[in-house]
Amino acid sequence: MKLESARSAIVDGRPVQVFDGLLPDPGNYAQALATAPFRRSEQARADTPEYRHWASETPVDVLARQPIGTITAQAVMAATGGARYRPFRAYTNSNAYGDMLFSHVDCAPDVGDVTALWYLCDRWDFEWGGETVFFDARQEIAFSVLPRPGRLVVFDGAILHCGRPPARICYGPRFTFAIKYERVAG
Ligand SMILES: O=C(O)CCC(=O)C(=O)O
Ligand SMILES: [Fe+2]
């Protein structure tokens, strides 16, 4: 398996790395998600409780038994230089045209969590947009990642970021599968 990142950036000293081609069958995951139980439960920030969006949880012990869990663990290891991390939460976001997605951080600056985010689809039209945008401390766009089938982006959870909803001509869901990792001491 090729574990080199295709693209990468450093945002205010914090890394973002993009991996392509690691997942052989992203369309199969998207197909399974089409009938998964989504709840309007996810809140981007403490101050945006009235704008919840759709998510479906995957227990981390279930994740560990799936190929995507193993592949992600290897990519996180490659991205972080071999430090030990453990997944503490995994869930799929489902967004559609017109949704409101807020910018947020996944952890406080000194926590050191890592987020792995997969784009799960069998195809993604360039014109659909739906990128994940990463901002610097001045709220300027520092890096942006377009969905591609089976693309993975691994980043420091303290970077301000935002998923963008897809464009009006995209009639299907935009699934992103987020796995949150915490550093294991020692
Ligand atoms: O869907 C995206 O592009 C971002 C998702 C995200 O930031 C999250 O689940 O924490
Ligand atoms: Fe996030």
PDB file of C-alpha atoms and ligand atoms in Angstrom:
ATOM      1  CA  MET A   1       0.000   0.000   0.000  1.00  0.00           C
ATOM      2  CA  LYS A   2       1.294   3.446  -0.960  1.00  0.00           C
ATOM      3  CA  LEU A   3       1.262   5.626   2.120  1.00  0.00           C
ATOM      4  CA  GLU A   4       2.664   8.817   0.670  1.00  0.00           C
ATOM      5  CA  SER A   5       0.433  11.840   0.933  1.00  0.00           C
ATOM      6  CA  ALA A   6      -0.583  13.269  -2.439  1.00  0.00           C
ATOM      7  CA  ARG A   7      -0.815  16.832  -1.155  1.00  0.00           C
ATOM      8  CA  SER A   8      -0.047  18.473   2.130  1.00  0.00           C
ATOM      9  CA  ALA A   9       0.119  21.795   3.890  1.00  0.00           C
ATOM     10  CA  ILE A  10       1.236  23.273   7.173  1.00  0.00           C
ATOM     11  CA  VAL A  11      -1.316  25.671   8.668  1.00  0.00           C
ATOM     12  CA  ASP A  12       0.117  27.804  11.470  1.00  0.00           C
ATOM     13  CA  GLY A  13       2.610  25.015  12.148  1.00  0.00           C
ATOM     14  CA  ARG A  14      -0.015  22.255  12.087  1.00  0.00           C
ATOM     15  CA  PRO A  15      -0.044  19.578   9.358  1.00  0.00           C
ATOM     16  CA  VAL A  16      -2.757  18.584   6.876  1.00  0.00           C
ATOM     17  CA  GLN A  17      -2.075  15.569   4.648  1.00  0.00           C
ATOM     18  CA  VAL A  18      -4.125  14.169   1.794  1.00  0.00           C
ATOM     19  CA  PHE A  19      -3.983  10.495   0.790  1.00  0.00           C
ATOM     20  CA  ASP A  20      -5.518   9.070  -2.379  1.00  0.00           C
ATOM     21  CA  GLY A  21      -6.055   5.491  -3.489  1.00  0.00           C
ATOM     22  CA  LEU A  22      -5.885   3.798  -0.095  1.00  0.00           C
ATOM     23  CA  LEU A  23      -9.461   2.500  -0.075  1.00  0.00           C
ATOM     24  CA  PRO A  24     -10.233  -0.022  -2.831  1.00  0.00           C
ATOM     25  CA  ASP A  25     -14.043   0.213  -2.673  1.00  0.00           C
ATOM     26  CA  PRO A  26     -15.287   3.653  -1.513  1.00  0.00           C
ATOM     27  CA  GLY A  27     -18.534   3.191  -3.470  1.00  0.00           C
ATOM     28  CA  ASN A  28     -19.410   0.121  -1.374  1.00  0.00           C
ATOM     29  CA  TYR A  29     -19.143   2.177   1.813  1.00  0.00           C
ATOM     30  CA  ALA A  30     -21.343   4.884   0.291  1.00  0.00           C
ATOM     31  CA  GLN A  31     -23.881   2.230  -0.709  1.00  0.00           C
ATOM     32  CA  ALA A  32     -23.985   0.836   2.842  1.00  0.00           C
ATOM     33  CA  LEU A  33     -24.355   4.365   4.253  1.00  0.00           C
ATOM     34  CA  ALA A  34     -27.387   4.978   2.053  1.00  0.00           C
ATOM     35  CA  THR A  35     -29.431   2.847   4.500  1.00  0.00           C
ATOM     36  CA  ALA A  36     -27.495   3.629   7.716  1.00  0.00           C
ATOM     37  CA  PRO A  37     -29.343   5.250  10.648  1.00  0.00           C
ATOM     38  CA  PHE A  38     -28.600   8.999  10.549  1.00  0.00           C
ATOM     39  CA  ARG A  39     -29.716  11.347  13.336  1.00  0.00           C
ATOM     40  CA  ARG A  40     -29.752  15.127  13.282  1.00  0.00           C
ATOM     41  CA  SER A  41     -27.472  15.101  16.289  1.00  0.00           C
ATOM     42  CA  GLU A  42     -24.177  16.696  15.355  1.00  0.00           C
ATOM     43  CA  GLN A  43     -23.352  20.202  16.541  1.00  0.00           C
ATOM     44  CA  ALA A  44     -20.324  21.974  15.054  1.00  0.00           C
ATOM     45  CA  ARG A  45     -19.727  24.392  17.921  1.00  0.00           C
ATOM     46  CA  ALA A  46     -21.012  25.076  21.425  1.00  0.00           C
ATOM     47  CA  ASP A  47     -22.684  28.271  20.150  1.00  0.00           C
ATOM     48  CA  THR A  48     -24.534  26.626  17.209  1.00  0.00           C
ATOM     49  CA  PRO A  49     -26.952  24.173  18.911  1.00  0.00           C
ATOM     50  CA  GLU A  50     -29.883  25.231  16.695  1.00  0.00           C
ATOM     51  CA  TYR A  51     -28.038  24.139  13.529  1.00  0.00           C
ATOM     52  CA  ARG A  52     -27.561  20.414  14.050  1.00  0.00           C
ATOM     53  CA  HIS A  53     -26.615  18.244  11.113  1.00  0.00           C
ATOM     54  CA  TRP A  54     -27.004  14.609  10.201  1.00  0.00           C
ATOM     55  CA  ALA A  55     -24.566  11.988  11.479  1.00  0.00           C
ATOM     56  CA  SER A  56     -24.373   8.231  11.936  1.00  0.00           C
ATOM     57  CA  GLU A  57     -22.091   6.808  14.627  1.00  0.00           C
ATOM     58  CA  THR A  58     -19.734   3.860  14.156  1.00  0.00           C
ATOM     59  CA  PRO A  59     -18.595   2.322  17.474  1.00  0.00           C
ATOM     60  CA  VAL A  60     -14.783   2.314  17.593  1.00  0.00           C
ATOM     61  CA  ASP A  61     -14.657  -1.433  18.312  1.00  0.00           C
ATOM     62  CA  VAL A  62     -16.649  -2.015  15.101  1.00  0.00           C
ATOM     63  CA  LEU A  63     -14.298   0.338  13.228  1.00  0.00           C
ATOM     64  CA  ALA A  64     -11.282  -1.669  14.407  1.00  0.00           C
ATOM     65  CA  ARG A  65     -12.681  -4.798  12.696  1.00  0.00           C
ATOM     66  CA  GLN A  66     -13.226  -3.078   9.342  1.00  0.00           C
ATOM     67  CA  PRO A  67     -10.583  -2.633   6.621  1.00  0.00           C
ATOM     68  CA  ILE A  68     -11.154   1.135   6.713  1.00  0.00           C
ATOM     69  CA  GLY A  69     -10.161   1.162  10.401  1.00  0.00           C
ATOM     70  CA  THR A  70      -6.867  -0.601   9.712  1.00  0.00           C
ATOM     71  CA  ILE A  71      -6.092   1.542   6.668  1.00  0.00           C
ATOM     72  CA  THR A  72      -6.804   4.750   8.583  1.00  0.00           C
ATOM     73  CA  ALA A  73      -4.602   3.674  11.495  1.00  0.00           C
ATOM     74  CA  GLN A  74      -1.721   3.113   9.059  1.00  0.00           C
ATOM     75  CA  ALA A  75      -2.248   6.488   7.388  1.00  0.00           C
ATOM     76  CA  VAL A  76      -2.396   8.277  10.756  1.00  0.00           C
ATOM     77  CA  MET A  77       0.850   6.572  11.730  1.00  0.00           C
ATOM     78  CA  ALA A  78       2.474   7.668   8.451  1.00  0.00           C
ATOM     79  CA  ALA A  79       1.131  11.208   8.841  1.00  0.00           C
ATOM     80  CA  THR A  80       2.293  11.611  12.417  1.00  0.00           C
ATOM     81  CA  GLY A  81       5.719  10.008  12.133  1.00  0.00           C
ATOM     82  CA  GLY A  82       4.861   6.853  14.043  1.00  0.00           C
ATOM     83  CA  ALA A  83       3.470   8.350  17.254  1.00  0.00           C
ATOM     84  CA  ARG A  84       0.775   6.231  18.927  1.00  0.00           C
ATOM     85  CA  TYR A  85      -2.831   7.338  18.550  1.00  0.00           C
ATOM     86  CA  ARG A  86      -6.099   5.636  19.407  1.00  0.00           C
ATOM     87  CA  PRO A  87      -9.521   6.316  17.850  1.00  0.00           C
ATOM     88  CA  PHE A  88     -12.065   7.560  20.365  1.00  0.00           C
ATOM     89  CA  ARG A  89     -14.962   8.415  18.050  1.00  0.00           C
ATOM     90  CA  ALA A  90     -16.053   7.639  14.491  1.00  0.00           C
ATOM     91  CA  TYR A  91     -19.102   8.893  12.637  1.00  0.00           C
ATOM     92  CA  THR A  92     -20.302   9.736   9.160  1.00  0.00           C
ATOM     93  CA  ASN A  93     -21.568  13.204   8.279  1.00  0.00           C
ATOM     94  CA  SER A  94     -24.275  13.444   5.646  1.00  0.00           C
ATOM     95  CA  ASN A  95     -24.640  16.872   4.017  1.00  0.00           C
ATOM     96  CA  ALA A  96     -26.680  18.103   1.106  1.00  0.00           C
ATOM     97  CA  TYR A  97     -27.138  21.273  -0.900  1.00  0.00           C
ATOM     98  CA  GLY A  98     -28.452  24.101   1.277  1.00  0.00           C
ATOM     99  CA  ASP A  99     -27.094  22.742   4.576  1.00  0.00           C
ATOM    100  CA  MET A 100     -25.378  25.103   6.977  1.00  0.00           C
ATOM    101  CA  LEU A 101     -22.001  23.818   8.135  1.00  0.00           C
ATOM    102  CA  PHE A 102     -20.081  25.944  10.618  1.00  0.00           C
ATOM    103  CA  SER A 103     -16.350  26.429  10.872  1.00  0.00           C
ATOM    104  CA  HIS A 104     -14.981  24.744  13.972  1.00  0.00           C
ATOM    105  CA  VAL A 105     -12.013  23.053  15.573  1.00  0.00           C
ATOM    106  CA  ASP A 106     -12.083  19.392  16.590  1.00  0.00           C
ATOM    107  CA  CYS A 107      -9.925  19.987  19.684  1.00  0.00           C
ATOM    108  CA  ALA A 108      -8.322  22.777  21.706  1.00  0.00           C
ATOM    109  CA  PRO A 109      -4.850  23.999  20.581  1.00  0.00           C
ATOM    110  CA  ASP A 110      -2.886  22.102  23.222  1.00  0.00           C
ATOM    111  CA  VAL A 111      -4.737  18.757  23.038  1.00  0.00           C
ATOM    112  CA  GLY A 112      -2.997  17.193  20.032  1.00  0.00           C
ATOM    113  CA  ASP A 113      -5.923  15.151  18.656  1.00  0.00           C
ATOM    114  CA  VAL A 114      -5.769  14.087  15.012  1.00  0.00           C
ATOM    115  CA  THR A 115      -8.775  13.885  12.696  1.00  0.00           C
ATOM    116  CA  ALA A 116      -8.953  11.470   9.778  1.00  0.00           C
ATOM    117  CA  LEU A 117     -11.665  12.366   7.277  1.00  0.00           C
ATOM    118  CA  TRP A 118     -12.739  10.135   4.387  1.00  0.00           C
ATOM    119  CA  TYR A 119     -14.815  11.140   1.375  1.00  0.00           C
ATOM    120  CA  LEU A 120     -17.060   8.148   0.756  1.00  0.00           C
ATOM    121  CA  CYS A 121     -18.726   8.157  -2.650  1.00  0.00           C
ATOM    122  CA  ASP A 122     -18.505   6.221  -5.897  1.00  0.00           C
ATOM    123  CA  ARG A 123     -18.086   9.425  -7.911  1.00  0.00           C
ATOM    124  CA  TRP A 124     -17.769  13.110  -7.214  1.00  0.00           C
ATOM    125  CA  ASP A 125     -18.244  15.736  -9.925  1.00  0.00           C
ATOM    126  CA  PHE A 126     -15.716  18.562  -9.732  1.00  0.00           C
ATOM    127  CA  GLU A 127     -18.536  21.112 -10.119  1.00  0.00           C
ATOM    128  CA  TRP A 128     -20.299  19.815  -7.004  1.00  0.00           C
ATOM    129  CA  GLY A 129     -17.739  21.569  -4.779  1.00  0.00           C
ATOM    130  CA  GLY A 130     -18.169  20.261  -1.251  1.00  0.00           C
ATOM    131  CA  GLU A 131     -14.573  20.906  -0.265  1.00  0.00           C
ATOM    132  CA  THR A 132     -13.164  20.917   3.256  1.00  0.00           C
ATOM    133  CA  VAL A 133     -11.547  24.289   3.906  1.00  0.00           C
ATOM    134  CA  PHE A 134      -8.768  24.912   6.417  1.00  0.00           C
ATOM    135  CA  PHE A 135      -8.239  28.404   7.841  1.00  0.00           C
ATOM    136  CA  ASP A 136      -5.275  30.096   9.430  1.00  0.00           C
ATOM    137  CA  ALA A 137      -5.353  32.237  12.562  1.00  0.00           C
ATOM    138  CA  ARG A 138      -6.419  35.276  10.479  1.00  0.00           C
ATOM    139  CA  GLN A 139      -9.397  33.344   9.073  1.00  0.00           C
ATOM    140  CA  GLU A 140      -7.810  33.238   5.621  1.00  0.00           C
ATOM    141  CA  ILE A 141      -8.106  30.056   3.551  1.00  0.00           C
ATOM    142  CA  ALA A 142      -4.821  28.222   4.023  1.00  0.00           C
ATOM    143  CA  PHE A 143      -5.710  24.935   2.303  1.00  0.00           C
ATOM    144  CA  SER A 144      -8.694  23.311   0.699  1.00  0.00           C
ATOM    145  CA  VAL A 145      -9.429  19.676  -0.107  1.00  0.00           C
ATOM    146  CA  LEU A 146     -11.933  18.573  -2.728  1.00  0.00           C
ATOM    147  CA  PRO A 147     -13.870  15.355  -2.219  1.00  0.00           C
ATOM    148  CA  ARG A 148     -12.715  12.483  -4.418  1.00  0.00           C
ATOM    149  CA  PRO A 149     -13.919   8.885  -4.066  1.00  0.00           C
ATOM    150  CA  GLY A 150     -11.913   7.279  -1.267  1.00  0.00           C
ATOM    151  CA  ARG A 151      -9.786  10.338  -0.527  1.00  0.00           C
ATOM    152  CA  LEU A 152      -8.512  10.668   3.042  1.00  0.00           C
ATOM    153  CA  VAL A 153      -7.353  13.847   4.765  1.00  0.00           C
ATOM    154  CA  VAL A 154      -5.485  13.604   8.063  1.00  0.00           C
ATOM    155  CA  PHE A 155      -5.062  16.808  10.065  1.00  0.00           C
ATOM    156  CA  ASP A 156      -4.294  18.325  13.432  1.00  0.00           C
ATOM    157  CA  GLY A 157      -7.698  18.736  15.074  1.00  0.00           C
ATOM    158  CA  ALA A 158      -6.844  22.209  16.346  1.00  0.00           C
ATOM    159  CA  ILE A 159      -6.885  23.735  12.830  1.00  0.00           C
ATOM    160  CA  LEU A 160     -10.027  25.785  12.162  1.00  0.00           C
ATOM    161  CA  HIS A 161     -11.881  24.025   9.331  1.00  0.00           C
ATOM    162  CA  CYS A 162     -15.247  23.705   7.667  1.00  0.00           C
ATOM    163  CA  GLY A 163     -16.975  21.258   5.348  1.00  0.00           C
ATOM    164  CA  ARG A 164     -18.751  23.041   2.501  1.00  0.00           C
ATOM    165  CA  PRO A 165     -22.149  21.726   1.407  1.00  0.00           C
ATOM    166  CA  PRO A 166     -22.366  20.529  -2.189  1.00  0.00           C
ATOM    167  CA  ALA A 167     -23.718  22.665  -5.039  1.00  0.00           C
ATOM    168  CA  ARG A 168     -27.352  22.667  -6.162  1.00  0.00           C
ATOM    169  CA  ILE A 169     -26.787  20.245  -9.046  1.00  0.00           C
ATOM    170  CA  CYS A 170     -25.561  17.571  -6.605  1.00  0.00           C
ATOM    171  CA  TYR A 171     -28.641  15.509  -5.738  1.00  0.00           C
ATOM    172  CA  GLY A 172     -26.952  12.866  -3.639  1.00  0.00           C
ATOM    173  CA  PRO A 173     -25.520  13.076  -0.129  1.00  0.00           C
ATOM    174  CA  ARG A 174     -22.013  14.251   0.635  1.00  0.00           C
ATOM    175  CA  PHE A 175     -20.727  11.607   3.053  1.00  0.00           C
ATOM    176  CA  THR A 176     -17.615  12.295   5.098  1.00  0.00           C
ATOM    177  CA  PHE A 177     -16.487   9.664   7.573  1.00  0.00           C
ATOM    178  CA  ALA A 178     -14.658  11.294  10.490  1.00  0.00           C
ATOM    179  CA  ILE A 179     -12.410   9.347  12.851  1.00  0.00           C
ATOM    180  CA  LYS A 180     -11.075  11.275  15.842  1.00  0.00           C
ATOM    181  CA  TYR A 181      -7.770  10.069  17.341  1.00  0.00           C
ATOM    182  CA  GLU A 182      -6.160  10.938  20.654  1.00  0.00           C
ATOM    183  CA  ARG A 183      -2.498  10.602  21.487  1.00  0.00           C
ATOM    184  CA  VAL A 184      -1.573   7.620  23.639  1.00  0.00           C
ATOM    185  CA  ALA A 185       0.984   8.514  26.299  1.00  0.00           C
ATOM    186  CA  GLY A 186       4.375   6.814  26.194  1.00  0.00           C
TER     187      GLY A 186
HETATM  188  O1  LIG B   1     -17.271  17.165   6.237  1.00  0.00           O
HETATM  189  C1  LIG B   1     -16.247  17.843   6.324  1.00  0.00           C
HETATM  190  O2  LIG B   1     -15.610  18.266   5.332  1.00  0.00           O
HETATM  191  C2  LIG B   1     -15.734  18.206   7.686  1.00  0.00           C
HETATM  192  C3  LIG B   1     -16.264  17.340   8.789  1.00  0.00           C
HETATM  193  C4  LIG B   1     -15.716  17.743  10.109  1.00  0.00           C
HETATM  194  O3  LIG B   1     -15.027  18.715  10.227  1.00  0.00           O
HETATM  195  C5  LIG B   1     -16.000  16.953  11.304  1.00  0.00           C
HETATM  196  O4  LIG B   1     -16.759  15.972  11.246  1.00  0.00           O
HETATM  197  O5  LIG B   1     -15.458  17.303  12.370  1.00  0.00           O
HETATM  198 FE    FE B   2     -14.210  18.898  12.169  1.00  0.00          FE
END
